[in-house]
mmCIF file of C-alpha atoms in Angstrom:
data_model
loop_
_atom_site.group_PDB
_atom_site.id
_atom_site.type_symbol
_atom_site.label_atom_id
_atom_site.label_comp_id
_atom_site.label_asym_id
_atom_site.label_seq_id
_atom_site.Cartn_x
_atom_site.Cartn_y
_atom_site.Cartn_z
ATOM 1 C CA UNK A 81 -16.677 5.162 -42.033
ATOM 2 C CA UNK A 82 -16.096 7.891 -39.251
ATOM 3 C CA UNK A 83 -13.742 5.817 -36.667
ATOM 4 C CA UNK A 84 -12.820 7.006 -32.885
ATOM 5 C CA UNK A 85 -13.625 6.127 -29.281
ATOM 6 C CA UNK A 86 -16.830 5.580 -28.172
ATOM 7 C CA UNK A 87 -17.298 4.433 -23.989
ATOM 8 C CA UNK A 88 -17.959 1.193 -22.564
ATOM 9 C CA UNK A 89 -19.930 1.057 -19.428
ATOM 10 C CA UNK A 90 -18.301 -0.251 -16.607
ATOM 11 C CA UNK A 91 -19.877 -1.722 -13.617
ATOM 12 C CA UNK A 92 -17.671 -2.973 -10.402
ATOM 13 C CA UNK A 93 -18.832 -5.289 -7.136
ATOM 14 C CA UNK A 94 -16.550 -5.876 -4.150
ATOM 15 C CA UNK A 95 -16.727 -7.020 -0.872
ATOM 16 C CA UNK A 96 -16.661 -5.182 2.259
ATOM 17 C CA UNK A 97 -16.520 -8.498 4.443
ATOM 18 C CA UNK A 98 -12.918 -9.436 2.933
ATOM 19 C CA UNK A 99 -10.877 -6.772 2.995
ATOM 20 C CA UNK A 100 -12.955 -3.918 1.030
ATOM 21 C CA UNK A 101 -11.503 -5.908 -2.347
ATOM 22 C CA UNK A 102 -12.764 -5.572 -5.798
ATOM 23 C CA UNK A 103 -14.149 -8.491 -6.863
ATOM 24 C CA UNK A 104 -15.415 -7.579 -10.600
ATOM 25 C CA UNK A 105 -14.682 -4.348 -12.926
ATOM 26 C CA UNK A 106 -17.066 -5.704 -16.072
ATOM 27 C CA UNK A 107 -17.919 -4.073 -19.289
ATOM 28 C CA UNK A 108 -18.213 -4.342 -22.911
ATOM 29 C CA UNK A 109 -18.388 -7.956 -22.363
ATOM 30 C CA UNK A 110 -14.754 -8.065 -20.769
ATOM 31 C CA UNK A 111 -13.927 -8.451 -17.301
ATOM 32 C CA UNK A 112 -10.862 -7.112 -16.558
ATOM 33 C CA UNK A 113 -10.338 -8.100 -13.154
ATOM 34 C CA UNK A 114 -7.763 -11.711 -12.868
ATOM 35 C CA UNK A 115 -8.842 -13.914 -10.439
ATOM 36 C CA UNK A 116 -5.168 -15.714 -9.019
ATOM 37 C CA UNK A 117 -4.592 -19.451 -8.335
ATOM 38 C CA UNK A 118 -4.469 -19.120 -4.280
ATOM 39 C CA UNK A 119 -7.181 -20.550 -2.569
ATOM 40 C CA UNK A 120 -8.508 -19.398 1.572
ATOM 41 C CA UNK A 121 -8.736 -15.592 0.514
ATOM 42 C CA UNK A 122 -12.365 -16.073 2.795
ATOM 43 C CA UNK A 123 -10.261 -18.007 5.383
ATOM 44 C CA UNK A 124 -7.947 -14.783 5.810
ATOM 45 C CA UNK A 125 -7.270 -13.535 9.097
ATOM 46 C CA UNK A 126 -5.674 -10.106 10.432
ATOM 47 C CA UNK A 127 -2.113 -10.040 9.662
ATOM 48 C CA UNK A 128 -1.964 -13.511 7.961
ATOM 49 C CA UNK A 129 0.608 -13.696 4.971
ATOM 50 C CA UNK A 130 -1.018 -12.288 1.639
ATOM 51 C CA UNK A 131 -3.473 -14.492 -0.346
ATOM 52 C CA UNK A 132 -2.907 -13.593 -4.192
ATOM 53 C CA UNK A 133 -6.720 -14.534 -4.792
ATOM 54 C CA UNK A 134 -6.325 -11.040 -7.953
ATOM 55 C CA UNK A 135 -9.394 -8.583 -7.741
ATOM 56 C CA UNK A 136 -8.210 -5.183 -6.550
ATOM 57 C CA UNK A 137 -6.830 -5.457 -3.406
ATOM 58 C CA UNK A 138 -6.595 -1.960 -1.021
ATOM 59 C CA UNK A 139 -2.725 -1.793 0.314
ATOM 60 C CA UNK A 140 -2.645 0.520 3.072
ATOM 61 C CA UNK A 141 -0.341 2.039 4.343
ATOM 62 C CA UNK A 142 2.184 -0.108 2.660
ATOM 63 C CA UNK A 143 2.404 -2.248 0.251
ATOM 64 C CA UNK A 144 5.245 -4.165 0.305
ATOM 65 C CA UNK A 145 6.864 -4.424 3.637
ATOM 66 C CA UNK A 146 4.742 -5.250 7.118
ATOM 67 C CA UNK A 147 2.553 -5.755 6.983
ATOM 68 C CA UNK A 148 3.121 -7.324 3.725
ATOM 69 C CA UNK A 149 0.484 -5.514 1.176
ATOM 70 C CA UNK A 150 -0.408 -3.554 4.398
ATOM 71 C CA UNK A 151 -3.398 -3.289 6.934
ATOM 72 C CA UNK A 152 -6.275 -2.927 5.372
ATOM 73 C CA UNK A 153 -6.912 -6.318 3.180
ATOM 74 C CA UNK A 154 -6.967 -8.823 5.301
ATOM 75 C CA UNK A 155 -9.684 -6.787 7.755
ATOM 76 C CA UNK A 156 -13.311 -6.585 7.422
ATOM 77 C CA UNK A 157 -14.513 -3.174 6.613
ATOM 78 C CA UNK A 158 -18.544 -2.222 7.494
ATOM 79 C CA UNK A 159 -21.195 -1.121 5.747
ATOM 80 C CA UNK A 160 -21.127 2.869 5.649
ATOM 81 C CA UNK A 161 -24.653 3.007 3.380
ATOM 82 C CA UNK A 162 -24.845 2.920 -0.621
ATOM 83 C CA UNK A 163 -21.612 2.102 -2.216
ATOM 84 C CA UNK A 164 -19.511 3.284 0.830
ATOM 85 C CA UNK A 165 -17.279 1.394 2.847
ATOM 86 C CA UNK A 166 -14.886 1.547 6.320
ATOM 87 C CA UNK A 167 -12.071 0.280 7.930
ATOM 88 C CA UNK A 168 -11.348 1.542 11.164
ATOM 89 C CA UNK A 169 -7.481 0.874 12.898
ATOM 90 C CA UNK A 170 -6.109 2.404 15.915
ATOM 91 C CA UNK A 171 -3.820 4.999 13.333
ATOM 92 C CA UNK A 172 -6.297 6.050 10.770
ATOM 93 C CA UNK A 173 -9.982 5.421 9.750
ATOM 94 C CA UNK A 174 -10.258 4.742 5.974
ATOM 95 C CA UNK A 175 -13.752 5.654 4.002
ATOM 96 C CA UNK A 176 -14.461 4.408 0.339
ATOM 97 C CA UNK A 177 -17.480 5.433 -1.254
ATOM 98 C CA UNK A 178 -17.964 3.822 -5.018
ATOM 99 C CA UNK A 179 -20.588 5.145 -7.636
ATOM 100 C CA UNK A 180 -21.102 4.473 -11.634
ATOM 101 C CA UNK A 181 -21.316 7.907 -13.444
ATOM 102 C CA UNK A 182 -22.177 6.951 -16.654
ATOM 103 C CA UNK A 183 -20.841 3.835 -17.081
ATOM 104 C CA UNK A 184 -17.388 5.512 -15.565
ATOM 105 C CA UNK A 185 -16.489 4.045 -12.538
ATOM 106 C CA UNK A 186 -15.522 6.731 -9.403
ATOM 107 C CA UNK A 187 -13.809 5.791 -6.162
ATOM 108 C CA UNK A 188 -13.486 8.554 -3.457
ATOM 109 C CA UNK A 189 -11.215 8.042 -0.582
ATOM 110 C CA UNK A 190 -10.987 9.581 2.984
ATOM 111 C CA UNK A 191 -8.144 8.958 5.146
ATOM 112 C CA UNK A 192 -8.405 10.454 8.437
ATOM 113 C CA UNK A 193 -5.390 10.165 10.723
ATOM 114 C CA UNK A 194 -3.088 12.590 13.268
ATOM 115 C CA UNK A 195 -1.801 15.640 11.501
ATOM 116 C CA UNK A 196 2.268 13.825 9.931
ATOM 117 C CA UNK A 197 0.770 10.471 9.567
ATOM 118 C CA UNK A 198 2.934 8.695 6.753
ATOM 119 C CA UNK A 199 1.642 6.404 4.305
ATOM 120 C CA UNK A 200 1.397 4.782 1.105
ATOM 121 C CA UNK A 201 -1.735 3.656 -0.560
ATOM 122 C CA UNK A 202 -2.690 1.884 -3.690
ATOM 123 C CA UNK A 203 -5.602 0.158 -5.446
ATOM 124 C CA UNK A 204 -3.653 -3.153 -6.006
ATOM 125 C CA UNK A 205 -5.430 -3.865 -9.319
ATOM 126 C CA UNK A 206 -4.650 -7.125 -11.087
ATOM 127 C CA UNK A 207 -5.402 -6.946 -14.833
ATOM 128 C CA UNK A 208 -6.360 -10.252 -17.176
ATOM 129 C CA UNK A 209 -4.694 -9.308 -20.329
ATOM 130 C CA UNK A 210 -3.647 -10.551 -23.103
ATOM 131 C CA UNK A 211 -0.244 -11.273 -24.058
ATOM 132 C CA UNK A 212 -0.132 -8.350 -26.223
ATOM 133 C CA UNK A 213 -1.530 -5.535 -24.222
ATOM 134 C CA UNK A 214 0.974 -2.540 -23.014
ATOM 135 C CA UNK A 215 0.575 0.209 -20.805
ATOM 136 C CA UNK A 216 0.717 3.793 -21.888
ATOM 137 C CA UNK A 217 2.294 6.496 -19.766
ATOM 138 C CA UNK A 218 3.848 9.794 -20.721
ATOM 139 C CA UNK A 219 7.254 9.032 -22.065
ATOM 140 C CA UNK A 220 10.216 10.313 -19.954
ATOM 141 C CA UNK A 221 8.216 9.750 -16.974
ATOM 142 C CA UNK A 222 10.664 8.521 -14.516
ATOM 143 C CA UNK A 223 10.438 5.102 -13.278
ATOM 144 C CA UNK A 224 12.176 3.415 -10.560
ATOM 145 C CA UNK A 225 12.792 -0.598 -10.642
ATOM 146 C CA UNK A 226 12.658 -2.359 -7.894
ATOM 147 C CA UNK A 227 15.417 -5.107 -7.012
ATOM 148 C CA UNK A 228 14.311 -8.040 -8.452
ATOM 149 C CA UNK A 229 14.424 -6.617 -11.678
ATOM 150 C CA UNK A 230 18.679 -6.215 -11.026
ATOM 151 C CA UNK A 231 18.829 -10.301 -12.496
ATOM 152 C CA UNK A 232 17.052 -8.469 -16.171
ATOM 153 C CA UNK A 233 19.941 -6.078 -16.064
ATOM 154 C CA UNK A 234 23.903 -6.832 -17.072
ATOM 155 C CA UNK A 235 25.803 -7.356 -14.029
ATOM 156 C CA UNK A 236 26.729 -4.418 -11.647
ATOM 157 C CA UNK A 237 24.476 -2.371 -13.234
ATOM 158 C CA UNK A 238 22.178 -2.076 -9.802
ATOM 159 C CA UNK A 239 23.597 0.416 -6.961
ATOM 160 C CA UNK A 240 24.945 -1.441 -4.331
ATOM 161 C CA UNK A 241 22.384 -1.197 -1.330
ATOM 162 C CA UNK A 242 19.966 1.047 -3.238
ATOM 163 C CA UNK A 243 16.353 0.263 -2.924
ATOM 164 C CA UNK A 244 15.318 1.146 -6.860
ATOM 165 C CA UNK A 245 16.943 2.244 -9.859
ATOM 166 C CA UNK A 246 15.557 5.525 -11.701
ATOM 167 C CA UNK A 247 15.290 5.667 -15.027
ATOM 168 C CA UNK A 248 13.006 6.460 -18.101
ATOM 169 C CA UNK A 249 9.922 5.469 -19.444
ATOM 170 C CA UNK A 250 9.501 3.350 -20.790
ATOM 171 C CA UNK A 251 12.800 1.158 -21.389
ATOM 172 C CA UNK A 252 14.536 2.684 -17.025
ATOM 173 C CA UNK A 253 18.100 1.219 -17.394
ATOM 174 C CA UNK A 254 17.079 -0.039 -21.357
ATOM 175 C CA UNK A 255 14.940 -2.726 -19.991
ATOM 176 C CA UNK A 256 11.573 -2.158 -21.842
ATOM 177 C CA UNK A 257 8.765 -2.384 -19.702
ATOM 178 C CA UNK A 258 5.233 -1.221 -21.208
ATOM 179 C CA UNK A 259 4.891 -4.290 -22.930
ATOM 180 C CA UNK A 260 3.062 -7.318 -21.102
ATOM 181 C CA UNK A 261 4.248 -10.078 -24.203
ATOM 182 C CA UNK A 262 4.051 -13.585 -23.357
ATOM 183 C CA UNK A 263 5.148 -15.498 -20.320
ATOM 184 C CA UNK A 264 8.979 -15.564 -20.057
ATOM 185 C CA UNK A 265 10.139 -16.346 -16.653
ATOM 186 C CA UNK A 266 10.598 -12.849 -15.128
ATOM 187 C CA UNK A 267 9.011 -10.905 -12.815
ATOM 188 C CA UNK A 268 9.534 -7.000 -11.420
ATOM 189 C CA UNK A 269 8.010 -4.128 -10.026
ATOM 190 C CA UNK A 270 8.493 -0.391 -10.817
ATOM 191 C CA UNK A 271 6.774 2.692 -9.847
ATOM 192 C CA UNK A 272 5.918 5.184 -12.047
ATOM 193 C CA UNK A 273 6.620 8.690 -10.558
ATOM 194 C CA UNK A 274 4.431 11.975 -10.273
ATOM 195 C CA UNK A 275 2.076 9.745 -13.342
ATOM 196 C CA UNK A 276 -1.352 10.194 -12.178
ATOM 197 C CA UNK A 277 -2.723 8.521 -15.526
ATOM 198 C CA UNK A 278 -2.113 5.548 -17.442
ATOM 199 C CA UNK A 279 -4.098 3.750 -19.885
ATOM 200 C CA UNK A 280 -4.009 -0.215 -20.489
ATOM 201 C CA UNK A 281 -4.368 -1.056 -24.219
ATOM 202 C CA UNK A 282 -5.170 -4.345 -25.245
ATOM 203 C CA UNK A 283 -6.638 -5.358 -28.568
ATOM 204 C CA UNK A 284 -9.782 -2.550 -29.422
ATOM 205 C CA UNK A 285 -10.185 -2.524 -25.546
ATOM 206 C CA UNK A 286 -8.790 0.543 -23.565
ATOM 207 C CA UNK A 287 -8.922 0.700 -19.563
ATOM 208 C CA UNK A 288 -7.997 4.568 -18.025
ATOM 209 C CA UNK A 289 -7.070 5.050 -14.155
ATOM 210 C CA UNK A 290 -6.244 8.460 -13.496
ATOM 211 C CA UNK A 291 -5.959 9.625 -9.328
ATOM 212 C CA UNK A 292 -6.756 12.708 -8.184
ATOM 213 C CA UNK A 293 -5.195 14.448 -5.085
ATOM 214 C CA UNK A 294 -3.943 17.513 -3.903
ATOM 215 C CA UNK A 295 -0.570 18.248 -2.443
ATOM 216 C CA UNK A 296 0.065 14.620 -2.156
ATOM 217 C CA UNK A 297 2.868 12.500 -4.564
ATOM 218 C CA UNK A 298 0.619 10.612 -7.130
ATOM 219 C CA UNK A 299 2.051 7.464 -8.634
ATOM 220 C CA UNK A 300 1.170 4.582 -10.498
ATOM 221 C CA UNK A 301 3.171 0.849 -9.849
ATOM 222 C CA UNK A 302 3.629 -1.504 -12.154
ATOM 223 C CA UNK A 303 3.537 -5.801 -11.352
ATOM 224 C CA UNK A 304 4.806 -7.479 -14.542
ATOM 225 C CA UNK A 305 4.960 -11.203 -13.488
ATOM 226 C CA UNK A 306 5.496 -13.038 -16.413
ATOM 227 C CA UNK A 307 5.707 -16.468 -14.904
ATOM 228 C CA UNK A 308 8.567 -15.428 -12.721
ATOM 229 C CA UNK A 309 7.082 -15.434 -9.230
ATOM 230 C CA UNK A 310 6.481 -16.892 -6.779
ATOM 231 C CA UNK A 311 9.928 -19.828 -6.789
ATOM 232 C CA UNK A 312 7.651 -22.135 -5.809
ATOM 233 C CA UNK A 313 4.609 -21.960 -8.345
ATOM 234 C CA UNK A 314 4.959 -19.391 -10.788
ATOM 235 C CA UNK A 315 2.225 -18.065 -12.846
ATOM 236 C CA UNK A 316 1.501 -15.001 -14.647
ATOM 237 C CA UNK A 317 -0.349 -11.681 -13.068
ATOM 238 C CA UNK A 318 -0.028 -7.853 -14.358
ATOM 239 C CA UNK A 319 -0.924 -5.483 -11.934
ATOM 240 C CA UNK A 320 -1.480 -1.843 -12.776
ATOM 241 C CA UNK A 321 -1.830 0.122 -9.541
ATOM 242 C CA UNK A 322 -2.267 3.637 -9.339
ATOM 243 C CA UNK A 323 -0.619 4.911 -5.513
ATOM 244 C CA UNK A 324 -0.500 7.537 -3.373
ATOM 245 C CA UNK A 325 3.581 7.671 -2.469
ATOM 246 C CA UNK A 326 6.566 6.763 -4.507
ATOM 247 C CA UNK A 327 8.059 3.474 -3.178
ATOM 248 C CA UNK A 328 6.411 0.300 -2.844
ATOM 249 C CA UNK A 329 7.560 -0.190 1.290
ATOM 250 C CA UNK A 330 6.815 2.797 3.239
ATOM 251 C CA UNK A 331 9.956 1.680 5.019
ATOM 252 C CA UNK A 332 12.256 2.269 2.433
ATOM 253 C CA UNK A 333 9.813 6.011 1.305
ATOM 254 C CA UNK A 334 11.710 9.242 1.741
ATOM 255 C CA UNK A 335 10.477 12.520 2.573
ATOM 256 C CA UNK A 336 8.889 13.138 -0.853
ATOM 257 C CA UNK A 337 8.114 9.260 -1.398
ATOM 258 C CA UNK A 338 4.710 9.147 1.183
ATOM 259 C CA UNK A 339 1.598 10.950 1.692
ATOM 260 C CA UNK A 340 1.978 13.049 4.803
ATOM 261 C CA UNK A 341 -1.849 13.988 6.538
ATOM 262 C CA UNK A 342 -1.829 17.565 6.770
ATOM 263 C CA UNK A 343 -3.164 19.903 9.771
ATOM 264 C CA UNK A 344 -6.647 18.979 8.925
ATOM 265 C CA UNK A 345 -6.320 15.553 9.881
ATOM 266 C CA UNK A 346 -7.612 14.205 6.632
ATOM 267 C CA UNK A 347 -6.450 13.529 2.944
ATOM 268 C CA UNK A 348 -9.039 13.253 0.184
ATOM 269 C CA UNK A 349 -8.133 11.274 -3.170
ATOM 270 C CA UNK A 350 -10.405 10.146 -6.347
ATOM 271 C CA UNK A 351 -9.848 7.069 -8.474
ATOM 272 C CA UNK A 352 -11.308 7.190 -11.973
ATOM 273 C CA UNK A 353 -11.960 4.352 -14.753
ATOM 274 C CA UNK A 354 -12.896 4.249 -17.525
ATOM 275 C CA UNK A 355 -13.218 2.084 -21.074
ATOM 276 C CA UNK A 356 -12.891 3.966 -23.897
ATOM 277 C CA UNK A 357 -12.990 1.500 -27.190
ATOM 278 C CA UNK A 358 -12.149 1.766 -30.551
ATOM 279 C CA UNK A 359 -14.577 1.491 -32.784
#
């Protein structure tokens, strides 16, 4: 028997009245969206704390930070005709336009804004996987933890004041992070630098996000909550989250670490899935 990779159509609905968020991302007989324990997502008002209702939230231009998970989320965007949709804010007008190629799944973004506007964007996409699924990324890619992950690593180990540690993937600082495994009381975040493509494995099931852009710093952050957050309620959520900067907080986002709109007044970007599966 000939065995390889054959594609899974994907199909995807959101909705433009809360926040421009992805609601399903279905194929194969998987949906591979989590839907989150928080009710009042619908109830959401501008600038109201963040509702983890899972989907694929659209963090702009921050995601951690303030606004927390940024502007764009907790907005209604209108109807720009088939498969597109805007938000307009006094800074920058945001245009998403989603089609099905084939069963592959394309996103393009258009950002327009005043030439040296800052940001940081990314498709806040929370995954329902299976204790053992992993991410693949090239290894060596370097990674930067974010501070709550300085309690998984042996004291003094974090840089006093620093806002990530850098190391490699996958194990930054030998704390082994590609693996989801099953719920053990932790949670951190990393980001993934100059990694435009990842792939989710899980079972036979595969899930690609690769992001396009030119002359901008292409990322992908990782959310591996394994029961750790929030102190109050904890429950489990993975979010795989391909970005357009390097640092989670645009506050804390160096000269290299945000997208910078150029002369033109606009920035362009693509988001790809796909589902290869093994067959």
């Amino acid at each position: 028997m000939v065995t390889g990779k054959r594609p899974v159509a994907l199909r995807v609905a959101y909705d433009a009245a809360h926040g421009g968020r992805w609601t399903s991302l279905r194929g194969g007989g998987r949906e591979w969206l989590w839907r989150g324990p928080e009710p009042g997502r619908h109830e959401v008002r501008p600038d109201d704390a963040f509702v983890d209702a899972g989907g694929l939230e659209e963090c702009l231009p921050t995601v951690r930070g303030e606004p927390d998970h940024g502007e764009v989320w907790s907005r209604p965007w209108r109807d720009g005709g088939p498969g597109t949709a805007v938000i307009e804010r006094p800074t920058f007008t945001l245009t998403r336009r989603i089609i099905d190629s084939g069963g592959v799944v394309v996103a393009d973004y258009r950002l327009a804004a005043d030439p040296g506007y800052r940001f940081v964007w990314a498709a806040h996409a929370l995954l329902d996987l299976s204790p053992a699924a992993r991410l693949d990324a090239p290894a060596g890619t370097p990674t930067r933890l974010h501070p709550e992950a300085a309690a998984l690593l042996p004291p003094g180990s974090w840089p006093t004041g620093d806002p990530w540690l850098t190391g490699s993937w996958p194990a930054p600082a030998g704390l082994t992070v590609d693996t989801f495994g099953p719920d053990d009381g932790t949670a951190l975040g990393a980001v993934l630098l100059d990694c435009a493509r990842v792939q989710v494995i899980d079972g036979a099931d595969r899930l690609t996000l690769e992001l396009e852009c030119s002359g901008q710093p292409r990322s992908t952050a990782l959310w591996r909550n394994l029961g750790g957050w929030p102190a109050n309620g904890p429950y489990r959520s993975v979010g795989v989250e391909p970005m357009l900067g390097a640092a989670f907080d645009l506050a804390d986002a160096g000269p290299a670490d945000a997208a910078v709109v150029p002369p033109t007044g606009e920035v362009t970007w693509r988001l790809t899935i796909s589902a290869p599966r093994n067959h």
